[in-house]
mmCIF file of C-alpha atoms in Angstrom:
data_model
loop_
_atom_site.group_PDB
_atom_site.id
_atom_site.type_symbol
_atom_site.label_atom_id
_atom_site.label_comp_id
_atom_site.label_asym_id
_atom_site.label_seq_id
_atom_site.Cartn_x
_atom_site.Cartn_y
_atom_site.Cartn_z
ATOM 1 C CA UNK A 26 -17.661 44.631 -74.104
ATOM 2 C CA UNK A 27 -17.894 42.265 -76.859
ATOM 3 C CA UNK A 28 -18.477 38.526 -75.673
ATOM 4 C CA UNK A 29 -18.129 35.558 -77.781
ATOM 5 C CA UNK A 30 -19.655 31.906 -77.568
ATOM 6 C CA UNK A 31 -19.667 28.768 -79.239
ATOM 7 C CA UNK A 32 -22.257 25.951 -79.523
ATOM 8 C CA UNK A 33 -22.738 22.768 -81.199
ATOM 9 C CA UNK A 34 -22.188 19.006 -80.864
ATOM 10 C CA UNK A 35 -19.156 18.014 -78.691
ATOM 11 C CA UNK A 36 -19.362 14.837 -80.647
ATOM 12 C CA UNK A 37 -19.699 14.216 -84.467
ATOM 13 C CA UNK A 38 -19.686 11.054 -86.359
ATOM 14 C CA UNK A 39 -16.978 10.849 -89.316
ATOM 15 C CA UNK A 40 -17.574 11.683 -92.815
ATOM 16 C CA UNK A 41 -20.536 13.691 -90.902
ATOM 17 C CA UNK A 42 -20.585 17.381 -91.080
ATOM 18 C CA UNK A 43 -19.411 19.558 -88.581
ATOM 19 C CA UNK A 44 -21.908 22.555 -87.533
ATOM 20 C CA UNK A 45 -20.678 25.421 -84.924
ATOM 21 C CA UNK A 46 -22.738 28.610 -84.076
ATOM 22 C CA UNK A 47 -20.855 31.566 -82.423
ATOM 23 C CA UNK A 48 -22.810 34.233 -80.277
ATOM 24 C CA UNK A 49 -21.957 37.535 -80.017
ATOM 25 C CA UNK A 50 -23.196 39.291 -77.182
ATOM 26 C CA UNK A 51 -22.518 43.079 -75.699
ATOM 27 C CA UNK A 52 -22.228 44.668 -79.378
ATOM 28 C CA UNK A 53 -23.490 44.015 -82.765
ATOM 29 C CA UNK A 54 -22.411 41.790 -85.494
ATOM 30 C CA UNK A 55 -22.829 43.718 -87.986
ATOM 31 C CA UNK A 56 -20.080 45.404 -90.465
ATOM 32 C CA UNK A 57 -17.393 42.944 -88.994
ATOM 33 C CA UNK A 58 -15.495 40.370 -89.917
ATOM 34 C CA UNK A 59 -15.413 37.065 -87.917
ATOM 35 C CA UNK A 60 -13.296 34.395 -87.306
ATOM 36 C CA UNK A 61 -12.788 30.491 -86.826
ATOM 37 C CA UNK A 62 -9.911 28.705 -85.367
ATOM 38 C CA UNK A 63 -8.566 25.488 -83.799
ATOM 39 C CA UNK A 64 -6.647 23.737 -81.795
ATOM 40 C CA UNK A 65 -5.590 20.087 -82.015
ATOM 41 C CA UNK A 66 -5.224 18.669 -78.206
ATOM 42 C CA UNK A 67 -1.536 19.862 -77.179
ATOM 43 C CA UNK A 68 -0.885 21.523 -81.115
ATOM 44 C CA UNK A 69 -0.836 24.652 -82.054
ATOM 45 C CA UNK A 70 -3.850 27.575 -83.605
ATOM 46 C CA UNK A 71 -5.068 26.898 -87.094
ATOM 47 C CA UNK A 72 -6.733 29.563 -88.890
ATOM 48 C CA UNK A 73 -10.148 28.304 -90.620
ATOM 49 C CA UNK A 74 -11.692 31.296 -91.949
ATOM 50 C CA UNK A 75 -13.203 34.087 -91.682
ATOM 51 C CA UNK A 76 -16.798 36.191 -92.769
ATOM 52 C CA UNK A 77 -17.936 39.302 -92.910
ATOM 53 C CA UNK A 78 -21.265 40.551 -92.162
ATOM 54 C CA UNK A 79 -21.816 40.815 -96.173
ATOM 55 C CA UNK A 80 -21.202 37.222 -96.188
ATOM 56 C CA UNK A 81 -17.983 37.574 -97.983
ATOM 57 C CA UNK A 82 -15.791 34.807 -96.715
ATOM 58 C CA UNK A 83 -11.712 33.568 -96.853
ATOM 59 C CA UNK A 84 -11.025 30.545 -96.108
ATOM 60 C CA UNK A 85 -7.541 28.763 -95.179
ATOM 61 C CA UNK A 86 -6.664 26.781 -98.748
ATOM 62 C CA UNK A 87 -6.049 24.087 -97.028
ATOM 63 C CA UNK A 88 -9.942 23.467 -95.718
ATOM 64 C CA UNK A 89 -11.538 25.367 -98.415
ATOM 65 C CA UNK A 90 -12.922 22.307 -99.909
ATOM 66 C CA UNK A 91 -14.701 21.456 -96.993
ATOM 67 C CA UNK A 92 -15.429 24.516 -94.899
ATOM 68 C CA UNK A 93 -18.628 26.821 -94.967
ATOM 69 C CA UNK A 94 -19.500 29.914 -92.882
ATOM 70 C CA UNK A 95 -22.027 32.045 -93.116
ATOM 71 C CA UNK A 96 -23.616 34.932 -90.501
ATOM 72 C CA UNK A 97 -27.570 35.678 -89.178
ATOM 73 C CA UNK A 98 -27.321 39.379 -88.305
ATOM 74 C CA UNK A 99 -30.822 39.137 -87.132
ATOM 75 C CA UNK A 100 -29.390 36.416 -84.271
ATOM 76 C CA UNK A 101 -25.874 37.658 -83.936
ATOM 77 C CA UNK A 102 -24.692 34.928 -85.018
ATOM 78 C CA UNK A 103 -22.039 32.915 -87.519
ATOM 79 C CA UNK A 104 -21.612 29.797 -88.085
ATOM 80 C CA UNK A 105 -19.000 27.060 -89.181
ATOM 81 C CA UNK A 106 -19.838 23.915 -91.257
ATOM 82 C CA UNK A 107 -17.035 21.338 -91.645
ATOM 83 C CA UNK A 108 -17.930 18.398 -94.169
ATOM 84 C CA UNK A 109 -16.196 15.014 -94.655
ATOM 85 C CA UNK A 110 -14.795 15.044 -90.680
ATOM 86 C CA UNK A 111 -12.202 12.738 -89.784
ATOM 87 C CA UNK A 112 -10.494 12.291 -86.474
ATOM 88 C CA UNK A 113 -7.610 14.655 -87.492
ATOM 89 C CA UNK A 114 -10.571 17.424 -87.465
ATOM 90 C CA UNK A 115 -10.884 16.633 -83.821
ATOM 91 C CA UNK A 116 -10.030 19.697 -81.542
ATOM 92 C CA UNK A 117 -11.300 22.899 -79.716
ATOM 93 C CA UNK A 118 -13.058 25.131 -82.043
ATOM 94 C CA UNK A 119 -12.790 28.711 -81.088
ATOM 95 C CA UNK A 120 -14.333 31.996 -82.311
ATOM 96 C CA UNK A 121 -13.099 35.396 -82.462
ATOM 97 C CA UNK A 122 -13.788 38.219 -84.138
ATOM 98 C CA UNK A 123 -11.436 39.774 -86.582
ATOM 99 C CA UNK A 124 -10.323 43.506 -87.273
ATOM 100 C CA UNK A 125 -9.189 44.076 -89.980
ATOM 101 C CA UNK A 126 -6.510 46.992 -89.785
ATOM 102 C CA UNK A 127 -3.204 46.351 -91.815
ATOM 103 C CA UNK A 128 -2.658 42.241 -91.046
ATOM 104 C CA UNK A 129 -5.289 42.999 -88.382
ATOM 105 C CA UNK A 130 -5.755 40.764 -85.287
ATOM 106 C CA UNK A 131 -8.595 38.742 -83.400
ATOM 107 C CA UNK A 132 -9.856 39.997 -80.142
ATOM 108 C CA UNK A 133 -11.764 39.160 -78.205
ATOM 109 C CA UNK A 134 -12.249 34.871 -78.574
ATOM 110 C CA UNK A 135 -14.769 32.329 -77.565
ATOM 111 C CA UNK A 136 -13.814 30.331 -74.043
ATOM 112 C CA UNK A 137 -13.519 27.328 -77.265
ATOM 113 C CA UNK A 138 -15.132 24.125 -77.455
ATOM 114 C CA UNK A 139 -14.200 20.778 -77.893
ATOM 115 C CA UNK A 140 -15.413 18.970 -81.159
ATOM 116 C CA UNK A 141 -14.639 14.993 -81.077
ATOM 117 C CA UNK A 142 -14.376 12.886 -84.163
ATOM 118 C CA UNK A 143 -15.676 9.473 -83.442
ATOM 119 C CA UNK A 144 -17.845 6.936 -84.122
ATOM 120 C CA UNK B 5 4.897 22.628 -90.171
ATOM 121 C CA UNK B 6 4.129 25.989 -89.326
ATOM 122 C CA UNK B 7 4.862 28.770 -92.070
ATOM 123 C CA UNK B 8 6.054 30.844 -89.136
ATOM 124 C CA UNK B 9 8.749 29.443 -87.227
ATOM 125 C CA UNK B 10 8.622 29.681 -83.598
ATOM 126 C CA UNK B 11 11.292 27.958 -80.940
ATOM 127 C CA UNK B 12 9.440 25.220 -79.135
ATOM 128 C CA UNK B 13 9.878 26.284 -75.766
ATOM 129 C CA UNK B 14 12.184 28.866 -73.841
ATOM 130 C CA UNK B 15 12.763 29.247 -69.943
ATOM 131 C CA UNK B 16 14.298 32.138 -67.570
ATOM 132 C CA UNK B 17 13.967 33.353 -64.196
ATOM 133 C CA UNK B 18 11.023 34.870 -61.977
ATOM 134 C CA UNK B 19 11.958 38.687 -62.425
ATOM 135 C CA UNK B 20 14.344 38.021 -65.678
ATOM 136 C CA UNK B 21 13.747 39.192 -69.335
ATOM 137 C CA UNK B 22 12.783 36.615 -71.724
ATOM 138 C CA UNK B 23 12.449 37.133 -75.940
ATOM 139 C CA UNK B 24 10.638 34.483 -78.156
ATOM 140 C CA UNK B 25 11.412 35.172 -81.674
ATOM 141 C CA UNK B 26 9.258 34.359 -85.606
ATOM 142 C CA UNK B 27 10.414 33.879 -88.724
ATOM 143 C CA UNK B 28 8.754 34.021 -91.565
ATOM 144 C CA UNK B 29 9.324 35.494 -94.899
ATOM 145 C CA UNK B 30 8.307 37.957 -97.367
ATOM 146 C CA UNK B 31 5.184 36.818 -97.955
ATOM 147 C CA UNK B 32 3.832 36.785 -94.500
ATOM 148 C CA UNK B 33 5.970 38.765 -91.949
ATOM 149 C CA UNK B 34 8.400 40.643 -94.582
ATOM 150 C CA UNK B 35 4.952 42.797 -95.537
ATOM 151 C CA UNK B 36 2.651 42.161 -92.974
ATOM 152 C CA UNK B 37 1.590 43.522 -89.499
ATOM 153 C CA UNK B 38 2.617 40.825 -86.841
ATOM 154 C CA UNK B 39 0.007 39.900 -83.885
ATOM 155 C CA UNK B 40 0.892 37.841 -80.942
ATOM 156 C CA UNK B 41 -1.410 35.948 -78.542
ATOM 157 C CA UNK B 42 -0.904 34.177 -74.932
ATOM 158 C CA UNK B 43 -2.656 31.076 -74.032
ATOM 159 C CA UNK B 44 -2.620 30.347 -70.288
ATOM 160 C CA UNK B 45 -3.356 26.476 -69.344
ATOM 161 C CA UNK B 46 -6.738 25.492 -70.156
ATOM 162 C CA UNK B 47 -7.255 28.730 -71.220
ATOM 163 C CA UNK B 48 -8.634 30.337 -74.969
ATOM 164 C CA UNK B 49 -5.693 32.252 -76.519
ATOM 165 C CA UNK B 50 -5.723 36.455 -75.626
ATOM 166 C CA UNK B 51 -4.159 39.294 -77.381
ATOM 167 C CA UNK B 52 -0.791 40.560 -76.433
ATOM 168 C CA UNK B 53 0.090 42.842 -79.208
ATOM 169 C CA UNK B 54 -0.903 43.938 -82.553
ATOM 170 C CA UNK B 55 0.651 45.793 -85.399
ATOM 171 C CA UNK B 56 3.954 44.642 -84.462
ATOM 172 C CA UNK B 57 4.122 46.615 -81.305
ATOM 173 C CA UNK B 58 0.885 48.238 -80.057
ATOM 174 C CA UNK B 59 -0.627 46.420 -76.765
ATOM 175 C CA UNK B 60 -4.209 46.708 -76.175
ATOM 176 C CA UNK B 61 -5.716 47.840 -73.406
ATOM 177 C CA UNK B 62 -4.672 46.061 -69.936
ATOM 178 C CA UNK B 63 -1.792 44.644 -70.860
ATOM 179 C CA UNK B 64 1.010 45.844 -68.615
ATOM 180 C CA UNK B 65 4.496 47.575 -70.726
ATOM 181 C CA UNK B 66 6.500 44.549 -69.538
ATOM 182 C CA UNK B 67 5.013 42.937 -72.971
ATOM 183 C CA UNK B 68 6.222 44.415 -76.298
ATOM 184 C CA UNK B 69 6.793 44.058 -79.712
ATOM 185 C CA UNK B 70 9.292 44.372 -82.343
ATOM 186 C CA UNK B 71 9.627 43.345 -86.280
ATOM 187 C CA UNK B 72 12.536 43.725 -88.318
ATOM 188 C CA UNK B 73 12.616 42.233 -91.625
ATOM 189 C CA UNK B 74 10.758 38.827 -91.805
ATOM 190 C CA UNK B 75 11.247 38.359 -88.045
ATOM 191 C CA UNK B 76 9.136 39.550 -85.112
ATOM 192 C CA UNK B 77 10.092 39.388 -81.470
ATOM 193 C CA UNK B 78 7.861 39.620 -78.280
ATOM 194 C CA UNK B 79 9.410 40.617 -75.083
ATOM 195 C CA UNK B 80 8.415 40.196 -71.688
ATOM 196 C CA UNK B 81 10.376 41.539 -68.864
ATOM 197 C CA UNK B 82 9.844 41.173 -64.908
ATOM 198 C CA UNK B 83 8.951 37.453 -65.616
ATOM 199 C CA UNK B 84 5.843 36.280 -63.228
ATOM 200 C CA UNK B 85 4.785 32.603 -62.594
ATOM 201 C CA UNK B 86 1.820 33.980 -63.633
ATOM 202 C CA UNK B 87 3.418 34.417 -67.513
ATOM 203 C CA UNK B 88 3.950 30.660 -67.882
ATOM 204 C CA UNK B 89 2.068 30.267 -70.920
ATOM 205 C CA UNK B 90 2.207 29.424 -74.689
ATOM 206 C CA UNK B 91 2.667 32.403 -76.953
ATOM 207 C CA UNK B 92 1.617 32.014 -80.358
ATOM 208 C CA UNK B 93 2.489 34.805 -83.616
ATOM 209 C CA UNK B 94 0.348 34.991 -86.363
ATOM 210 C CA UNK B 95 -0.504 37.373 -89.740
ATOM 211 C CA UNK B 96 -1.254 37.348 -93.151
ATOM 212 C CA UNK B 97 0.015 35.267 -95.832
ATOM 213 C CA UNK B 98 -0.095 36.008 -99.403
ATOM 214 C CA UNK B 99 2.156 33.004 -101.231
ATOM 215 C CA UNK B 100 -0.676 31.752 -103.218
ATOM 216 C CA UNK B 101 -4.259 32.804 -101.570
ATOM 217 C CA UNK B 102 -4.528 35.138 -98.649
ATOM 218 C CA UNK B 103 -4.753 33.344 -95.823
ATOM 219 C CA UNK B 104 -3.980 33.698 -91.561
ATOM 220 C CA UNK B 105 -0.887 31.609 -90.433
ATOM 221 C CA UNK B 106 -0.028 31.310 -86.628
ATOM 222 C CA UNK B 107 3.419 30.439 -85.390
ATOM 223 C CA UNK B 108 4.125 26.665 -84.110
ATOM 224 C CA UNK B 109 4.107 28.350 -80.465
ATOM 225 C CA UNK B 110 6.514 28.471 -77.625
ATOM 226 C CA UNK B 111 5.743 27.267 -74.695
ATOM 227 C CA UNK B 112 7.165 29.800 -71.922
ATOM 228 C CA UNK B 113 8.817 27.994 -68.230
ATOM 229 C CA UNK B 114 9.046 30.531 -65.601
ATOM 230 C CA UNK B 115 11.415 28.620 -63.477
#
């Protein structure tokens, strides 16, 4: 089945930019849509965003102005740029991908990982 | 402040029934499909249920689903330890842009 992982720095500077990189494994990318979500330590799930393999992309309004995501078929792979971090962007970053039936729902996600905002 | 309201945290028995509601309106929930997820400690979240009331494969009937209105319910009955968890609702919301909201989530106690 369809496996999910994320990679990147666990540590970012602020008013640096972000950059995530989700592997899919066990199935292909392609004609999908794919998801980006975190999680504050000890908060709740915030939706990012999410791509599809056309590189069509929505994007929670409230990190529009800062988010970017865009997908290598030939690697399996999407990716998340943040811009302008600041330590409230600090959290576990999880992928997931996305189907899109009705509201739709993601399944399967990423084991996460943690992104810290520091100097 | 979530746009879907969740309670913060509800308790019950090994063995007992246990519902955690999620209000929204009519611009998420009111005309929308409702998804839950369960996040076990330490753990990345995992589907429960989609379209209000359809489980996935491998997860046992003591989960379900139910929407009425702009509300959506998930039940779990025959409480396990094992279910201690936070539970977390989440679809589409259309107010201004579309864009994914999740509940606040509820923190389940298995006492």
């Amino acid at each position: 089945q369809v496996q999910l992982q994320e990679s990147g720095p666990g540590l970012v500077k602020p008013s640096e930019t972000l950059s995530l990189t989700c592997t899919v494994s066990g199935g292909s990318i392609s004609s999908y849509y794919w998801s980006w979500i975190r999680q504050p330590a000890g908060k709740g799930l915030e939706w990012i965003g999410r791509i599809y393999t056309s590189g069509s992309t929505n994007y929670n309004p409230s990190l529009k102005s800062r988010v970017t995501m865009s997908v290598d078929t030939s690697k399996n792979q999407f990716s998340l740029k943040l811009s302008s971090v600041t330590a409230a962007d600090t959290a576990v970053y999880y992928c997931a991908k996305y189907t899109r039936i009705g509201a739709g729902w993601f399944d399967p996600w990423g084991q996460g990982t943690l992104v810290t905002v520091s100097s | 402040q979530s746009v879907l309201t969740q309670p913060p945290s509800v308790s019950a028995a090994p063995g007992q029934k246990v519902t955690i509601s999620c209000s929204g309106s009519s611009s998420n929930i009111g005309n929308n499909y409702v998804s839950w997820y369960q996040q076990l400690p330490g753990t990345a979240p995992k589907l429960l249920i989609y379209d209000n009331n359809k489980r996935p494969s491998g997860i046992p009937d003591r989960f379900s689903g139910s929407k009425s209105g702009t509300s959506a319910t998930l039940g779990i009955t025959g409480l396990q330890t094992g279910d201690e968890a936070d539970y977390y609702c989440g679809t589409w919301d259309s107010s201004l842009s579309a864009f994914w909201v999740f509940g606040g989530g509820t923190k389940l106690t298995v006492l």
